[in-house]
Amino acid sequence: MNEGWLALMQQAFSLLLSLDPDVWSIISVSFSVSFAALIITLVPSIMLGFLLASYQFPGRWFVTNIVQTLQSIPTVVIGLLAYLLLTRNGPLGDLRWLFTQEGMILGQMMICAPVLIALSQAAFSSIDKRAYETSRTLGASWQRAIWTVCRELRVPLLLAIIAAFSRILTEVGCSMMVGGNILHHTRNIPSAIALETSKGDFAQAIALGLVLLILAIVINFAIGSLRGKAMPRSQ
């Protein structure tokens, strides 16, 4: 058994190091879709987090609770919602995004946004509101004032971005339902791992799992480093 596992690991590393086109196509789709979803969602989500943290307005409590609820919904349920939106008879059916990368991006945006909004709201709630007000008093535009606050909160906001990206990169339910798991087109790392494991092709599944494992290690070290920098040094 040990020799069998060693052979599988060798095959997995060989697939990665030999730049196997199927494996690297899956990796490329996964990262490109998730980066696109994150970039499109980033600014609106952080702005909404700032508004929820800084202002009292009718419906604020309702919006905050909806955001918190959406964070806990399983990704497969969000995938079902995205599927219903994009299906031929759905509200967005004319876009013809079902089983496309655009559809996957939309689904991942729906997963990413609540995480970014909730974590950025928590970050903005932790800072003295006078920082923004002082910037405005000194003549800064509202965009410049928000940018100043974001610079002060760069560590927690970076942690929020990392958490959101990790969630969408590793989700499988939404991507399989909306993307259709089409090789070289919509097959990403999590859906490929699920498929190859069910087929008994463990070498490719392990190779793709190693990519996620390496990414998780890098992200954890980055988070630890950021948190270390954010902690005040002892006198």
mmCIF file of C-alpha atoms in Angstrom:
data_model
loop_
_atom_site.group_PDB
_atom_site.id
_atom_site.type_symbol
_atom_site.label_atom_id
_atom_site.label_comp_id
_atom_site.label_asym_id
_atom_site.label_seq_id
_atom_site.Cartn_x
_atom_site.Cartn_y
_atom_site.Cartn_z
ATOM 1 C CA MET A 1 0.000 0.000 0.000
ATOM 2 C CA ASN A 2 2.829 2.374 0.853
ATOM 3 C CA GLU A 3 4.407 1.744 -2.538
ATOM 4 C CA GLY A 4 1.062 2.432 -4.201
ATOM 5 C CA TRP A 5 0.702 5.766 -2.452
ATOM 6 C CA LEU A 6 4.298 6.666 -3.289
ATOM 7 C CA ALA A 7 3.617 5.914 -6.948
ATOM 8 C CA LEU A 8 0.489 8.106 -6.866
ATOM 9 C CA MET A 9 2.433 10.972 -5.329
ATOM 10 C CA GLN A 10 5.125 10.616 -7.985
ATOM 11 C CA GLN A 11 2.482 10.689 -10.716
ATOM 12 C CA ALA A 12 0.855 13.736 -9.127
ATOM 13 C CA PHE A 13 4.121 15.677 -8.983
ATOM 14 C CA SER A 14 4.916 14.558 -12.526
ATOM 15 C CA LEU A 15 1.601 15.970 -13.775
ATOM 16 C CA LEU A 16 2.390 19.324 -12.179
ATOM 17 C CA LEU A 17 6.066 19.554 -13.116
ATOM 18 C CA SER A 18 5.564 18.323 -16.684
ATOM 19 C CA LEU A 19 2.975 21.072 -17.230
ATOM 20 C CA ASP A 20 0.280 18.565 -18.156
ATOM 21 C CA PRO A 21 -2.195 20.571 -20.308
ATOM 22 C CA ASP A 22 -5.330 19.125 -18.701
ATOM 23 C CA VAL A 23 -4.120 19.815 -15.155
ATOM 24 C CA TRP A 24 -2.885 23.317 -15.879
ATOM 25 C CA SER A 25 -6.024 24.162 -17.843
ATOM 26 C CA ILE A 26 -8.056 23.288 -14.748
ATOM 27 C CA ILE A 27 -5.758 25.410 -12.556
ATOM 28 C CA SER A 28 -5.955 28.320 -15.000
ATOM 29 C CA VAL A 29 -9.770 28.229 -15.131
ATOM 30 C CA SER A 30 -10.014 28.029 -11.362
ATOM 31 C CA PHE A 31 -7.752 30.992 -10.631
ATOM 32 C CA SER A 32 -8.972 33.201 -13.493
ATOM 33 C CA VAL A 33 -12.639 32.766 -12.558
ATOM 34 C CA SER A 34 -12.048 33.335 -8.840
ATOM 35 C CA PHE A 35 -9.801 36.365 -9.391
ATOM 36 C CA ALA A 36 -12.403 37.895 -11.718
ATOM 37 C CA ALA A 37 -15.199 37.346 -9.193
ATOM 38 C CA LEU A 38 -13.094 38.866 -6.415
ATOM 39 C CA ILE A 39 -12.010 41.923 -8.412
ATOM 40 C CA ILE A 40 -15.537 42.722 -9.617
ATOM 41 C CA THR A 41 -17.001 42.326 -6.120
ATOM 42 C CA LEU A 42 -14.216 44.001 -4.120
ATOM 43 C CA VAL A 43 -14.938 47.745 -4.256
ATOM 44 C CA PRO A 44 -18.778 47.621 -4.047
ATOM 45 C CA SER A 45 -18.599 45.168 -1.126
ATOM 46 C CA ILE A 46 -16.086 47.238 0.839
ATOM 47 C CA MET A 47 -18.101 50.394 0.182
ATOM 48 C CA LEU A 48 -21.268 48.714 1.474
ATOM 49 C CA GLY A 49 -19.339 47.469 4.514
ATOM 50 C CA PHE A 50 -18.235 51.064 5.166
ATOM 51 C CA LEU A 51 -21.810 52.371 4.885
ATOM 52 C CA LEU A 52 -23.163 49.692 7.237
ATOM 53 C CA ALA A 53 -20.462 50.448 9.795
ATOM 54 C CA SER A 54 -20.534 54.243 9.598
ATOM 55 C CA TYR A 55 -24.144 55.325 9.074
ATOM 56 C CA GLN A 56 -27.532 54.693 10.602
ATOM 57 C CA PHE A 57 -30.277 54.455 7.980
ATOM 58 C CA PRO A 58 -33.653 52.745 7.586
ATOM 59 C CA GLY A 59 -33.167 49.069 6.762
ATOM 60 C CA ARG A 60 -29.578 48.909 8.042
ATOM 61 C CA TRP A 61 -30.416 46.165 10.544
ATOM 62 C CA PHE A 62 -32.221 44.179 7.830
ATOM 63 C CA VAL A 63 -29.317 44.473 5.342
ATOM 64 C CA THR A 64 -26.786 43.480 8.010
ATOM 65 C CA ASN A 65 -28.769 40.373 8.921
ATOM 66 C CA ILE A 66 -29.256 39.396 5.273
ATOM 67 C CA VAL A 67 -25.499 39.646 4.707
ATOM 68 C CA GLN A 68 -24.772 37.537 7.785
ATOM 69 C CA THR A 69 -27.357 34.960 6.684
ATOM 70 C CA LEU A 70 -25.903 34.715 3.186
ATOM 71 C CA GLN A 71 -22.491 33.912 4.689
ATOM 72 C CA SER A 72 -23.842 30.730 6.250
ATOM 73 C CA ILE A 73 -25.800 29.447 3.246
ATOM 74 C CA PRO A 74 -24.124 26.385 1.646
ATOM 75 C CA THR A 75 -22.530 27.149 -1.702
ATOM 76 C CA VAL A 76 -24.666 24.501 -3.407
ATOM 77 C CA VAL A 77 -27.791 26.488 -2.453
ATOM 78 C CA ILE A 78 -26.249 29.636 -3.927
ATOM 79 C CA GLY A 79 -25.424 27.546 -6.985
ATOM 80 C CA LEU A 80 -29.081 26.529 -7.241
ATOM 81 C CA LEU A 81 -30.134 30.176 -7.053
ATOM 82 C CA ALA A 82 -27.595 31.154 -9.729
ATOM 83 C CA TYR A 83 -28.776 28.247 -11.895
ATOM 84 C CA LEU A 84 -32.397 29.390 -11.627
ATOM 85 C CA LEU A 85 -31.366 32.929 -12.546
ATOM 86 C CA LEU A 86 -29.374 31.804 -15.579
ATOM 87 C CA THR A 87 -31.553 29.016 -16.894
ATOM 88 C CA ARG A 88 -33.378 29.661 -20.178
ATOM 89 C CA ASN A 89 -36.610 30.672 -18.454
ATOM 90 C CA GLY A 90 -34.851 32.595 -15.674
ATOM 91 C CA PRO A 91 -34.531 36.387 -15.311
ATOM 92 C CA LEU A 92 -30.993 36.325 -16.730
ATOM 93 C CA GLY A 93 -31.577 33.567 -19.279
ATOM 94 C CA ASP A 94 -31.055 35.907 -22.236
ATOM 95 C CA LEU A 95 -27.401 36.307 -21.218
ATOM 96 C CA ARG A 96 -26.788 32.613 -22.015
ATOM 97 C CA TRP A 97 -24.271 32.354 -19.185
ATOM 98 C CA LEU A 98 -25.316 28.906 -17.964
ATOM 99 C CA PHE A 99 -22.374 26.452 -18.215
ATOM 100 C CA THR A 100 -19.941 29.279 -18.977
ATOM 101 C CA GLN A 101 -17.143 30.972 -17.065
ATOM 102 C CA GLU A 102 -19.283 34.114 -16.865
ATOM 103 C CA GLY A 103 -21.941 32.126 -15.037
ATOM 104 C CA MET A 104 -19.324 30.734 -12.655
ATOM 105 C CA ILE A 105 -18.076 34.266 -11.990
ATOM 106 C CA LEU A 106 -21.619 35.399 -11.181
ATOM 107 C CA GLY A 107 -22.109 32.492 -8.792
ATOM 108 C CA GLN A 108 -18.790 33.123 -7.059
ATOM 109 C CA MET A 109 -19.603 36.822 -6.767
ATOM 110 C CA MET A 110 -22.763 35.834 -4.883
ATOM 111 C CA ILE A 111 -20.592 33.769 -2.512
ATOM 112 C CA CYS A 112 -17.790 36.319 -2.211
ATOM 113 C CA ALA A 113 -19.818 39.484 -1.594
ATOM 114 C CA PRO A 114 -21.357 38.573 1.812
ATOM 115 C CA VAL A 115 -17.948 37.585 3.188
ATOM 116 C CA LEU A 116 -16.329 40.818 2.037
ATOM 117 C CA ILE A 117 -19.212 42.983 3.247
ATOM 118 C CA ALA A 118 -19.409 41.394 6.704
ATOM 119 C CA LEU A 119 -15.657 41.383 7.340
ATOM 120 C CA SER A 120 -15.138 44.908 6.019
ATOM 121 C CA GLN A 121 -18.075 46.115 8.126
ATOM 122 C CA ALA A 122 -16.405 44.599 11.184
ATOM 123 C CA ALA A 123 -13.121 46.263 10.238
ATOM 124 C CA PHE A 124 -14.669 49.702 9.752
ATOM 125 C CA SER A 125 -16.624 49.336 13.013
ATOM 126 C CA SER A 126 -13.349 48.882 14.901
ATOM 127 C CA ILE A 127 -11.922 52.280 13.970
ATOM 128 C CA ASP A 128 -12.781 55.671 15.438
ATOM 129 C CA LYS A 129 -15.317 57.344 13.144
ATOM 130 C CA ARG A 130 -13.500 60.640 13.698
ATOM 131 C CA ALA A 131 -10.764 59.461 11.315
ATOM 132 C CA TYR A 132 -13.146 59.817 8.378
ATOM 133 C CA GLU A 133 -14.735 62.996 9.732
ATOM 134 C CA THR A 134 -11.336 64.595 10.320
ATOM 135 C CA SER A 135 -10.262 63.881 6.746
ATOM 136 C CA ARG A 136 -13.454 65.486 5.463
ATOM 137 C CA THR A 137 -12.953 68.499 7.720
ATOM 138 C CA LEU A 138 -9.462 68.971 6.325
ATOM 139 C CA GLY A 139 -10.929 69.262 2.850
ATOM 140 C CA ALA A 140 -10.500 65.728 1.518
ATOM 141 C CA SER A 141 -13.140 64.396 -0.865
ATOM 142 C CA TRP A 142 -15.249 61.512 0.394
ATOM 143 C CA GLN A 143 -13.317 59.137 -1.859
ATOM 144 C CA ARG A 144 -10.001 60.385 -0.456
ATOM 145 C CA ALA A 145 -11.318 60.200 3.109
ATOM 146 C CA ILE A 146 -12.457 56.586 2.647
ATOM 147 C CA TRP A 147 -9.100 55.724 1.091
ATOM 148 C CA THR A 148 -7.376 57.184 4.171
ATOM 149 C CA VAL A 149 -9.503 54.996 6.447
ATOM 150 C CA CYS A 150 -8.814 51.939 4.267
ATOM 151 C CA ARG A 151 -5.073 52.556 4.565
ATOM 152 C CA GLU A 152 -5.412 52.585 8.343
ATOM 153 C CA LEU A 153 -7.328 49.310 8.150
ATOM 154 C CA ARG A 154 -5.200 47.703 5.447
ATOM 155 C CA VAL A 155 -4.397 44.607 7.526
ATOM 156 C CA PRO A 156 -7.987 43.588 8.462
ATOM 157 C CA LEU A 157 -9.182 44.475 4.961
ATOM 158 C CA LEU A 158 -6.443 42.321 3.416
ATOM 159 C CA LEU A 159 -7.487 39.496 5.739
ATOM 160 C CA ALA A 160 -11.083 39.936 4.540
ATOM 161 C CA ILE A 161 -9.955 39.740 0.905
ATOM 162 C CA ILE A 162 -7.902 36.606 1.576
ATOM 163 C CA ALA A 163 -10.816 34.951 3.380
ATOM 164 C CA ALA A 164 -13.224 35.752 0.546
ATOM 165 C CA PHE A 165 -10.820 34.504 -2.120
ATOM 166 C CA SER A 166 -10.183 31.268 -0.213
ATOM 167 C CA ARG A 167 -13.922 30.627 0.066
ATOM 168 C CA ILE A 168 -14.657 31.018 -3.645
ATOM 169 C CA LEU A 169 -11.528 29.232 -4.872
ATOM 170 C CA THR A 170 -12.308 26.080 -2.894
ATOM 171 C CA GLU A 171 -16.095 25.926 -3.282
ATOM 172 C CA VAL A 172 -17.435 23.114 -5.428
ATOM 173 C CA GLY A 173 -21.246 23.105 -5.309
ATOM 174 C CA CYS A 174 -21.916 26.368 -7.125
ATOM 175 C CA SER A 175 -19.230 25.840 -9.775
ATOM 176 C CA MET A 176 -20.495 22.382 -10.703
ATOM 177 C CA MET A 177 -24.125 23.483 -10.954
ATOM 178 C CA VAL A 178 -23.533 26.683 -12.915
ATOM 179 C CA GLY A 179 -20.373 25.735 -14.823
ATOM 180 C CA GLY A 180 -21.218 22.166 -15.760
ATOM 181 C CA ASN A 181 -17.656 20.886 -15.158
ATOM 182 C CA ILE A 182 -16.647 21.113 -18.840
ATOM 183 C CA LEU A 183 -12.974 20.299 -19.469
ATOM 184 C CA HIS A 184 -10.859 23.234 -20.746
ATOM 185 C CA HIS A 185 -13.812 25.547 -20.242
ATOM 186 C CA THR A 186 -15.514 25.457 -16.836
ATOM 187 C CA ARG A 187 -13.778 22.639 -14.934
ATOM 188 C CA ASN A 188 -12.026 24.121 -11.909
ATOM 189 C CA ILE A 189 -9.907 22.548 -9.185
ATOM 190 C CA PRO A 190 -12.613 21.493 -6.677
ATOM 191 C CA SER A 191 -14.990 20.107 -9.324
ATOM 192 C CA ALA A 192 -12.115 18.272 -11.033
ATOM 193 C CA ILE A 193 -11.020 16.704 -7.745
ATOM 194 C CA ALA A 194 -14.572 15.469 -7.105
ATOM 195 C CA LEU A 195 -14.854 14.059 -10.643
ATOM 196 C CA GLU A 196 -11.446 12.397 -10.818
ATOM 197 C CA THR A 197 -11.862 10.833 -7.366
ATOM 198 C CA SER A 198 -15.211 9.340 -8.408
ATOM 199 C CA LYS A 199 -13.513 7.938 -11.540
ATOM 200 C CA GLY A 200 -10.651 6.485 -9.518
ATOM 201 C CA ASP A 201 -8.026 8.735 -11.159
ATOM 202 C CA PHE A 202 -6.333 9.655 -7.903
ATOM 203 C CA ALA A 203 -3.116 10.975 -9.430
ATOM 204 C CA GLN A 204 -4.757 14.010 -11.023
ATOM 205 C CA ALA A 205 -6.937 14.563 -7.951
ATOM 206 C CA ILE A 206 -3.844 14.525 -5.724
ATOM 207 C CA ALA A 207 -1.997 16.894 -8.070
ATOM 208 C CA LEU A 208 -4.845 19.399 -7.906
ATOM 209 C CA GLY A 209 -5.188 18.869 -4.168
ATOM 210 C CA LEU A 210 -1.502 19.712 -3.772
ATOM 211 C CA VAL A 211 -2.122 23.051 -5.496
ATOM 212 C CA LEU A 212 -4.837 23.882 -2.962
ATOM 213 C CA LEU A 213 -2.667 22.613 -0.107
ATOM 214 C CA ILE A 214 0.267 24.793 -1.162
ATOM 215 C CA LEU A 215 -2.070 27.761 -1.565
ATOM 216 C CA ALA A 216 -3.554 27.142 1.910
ATOM 217 C CA ILE A 217 -0.067 27.062 3.436
ATOM 218 C CA VAL A 218 0.905 30.304 1.684
ATOM 219 C CA ILE A 219 -2.341 31.988 2.752
ATOM 220 C CA ASN A 220 -1.965 30.864 6.369
ATOM 221 C CA PHE A 221 1.592 32.165 6.525
ATOM 222 C CA ALA A 222 0.447 35.437 4.941
ATOM 223 C CA ILE A 223 -2.383 35.789 7.464
ATOM 224 C CA GLY A 224 -0.012 35.024 10.346
ATOM 225 C CA SER A 225 2.456 37.588 9.073
ATOM 226 C CA LEU A 226 -0.233 40.242 8.644
ATOM 227 C CA ARG A 227 -1.631 39.618 12.101
ATOM 228 C CA GLY A 228 1.849 39.784 13.564
ATOM 229 C CA LYS A 229 2.442 43.158 11.949
ATOM 230 C CA ALA A 230 -0.919 44.406 13.163
ATOM 231 C CA MET A 231 -0.205 43.535 16.826
ATOM 232 C CA PRO A 232 1.412 46.337 18.790
ATOM 233 C CA ARG A 233 4.952 45.603 19.808
ATOM 234 C CA SER A 234 5.618 45.276 23.487
ATOM 235 C CA GLN A 235 7.484 48.149 25.016
#
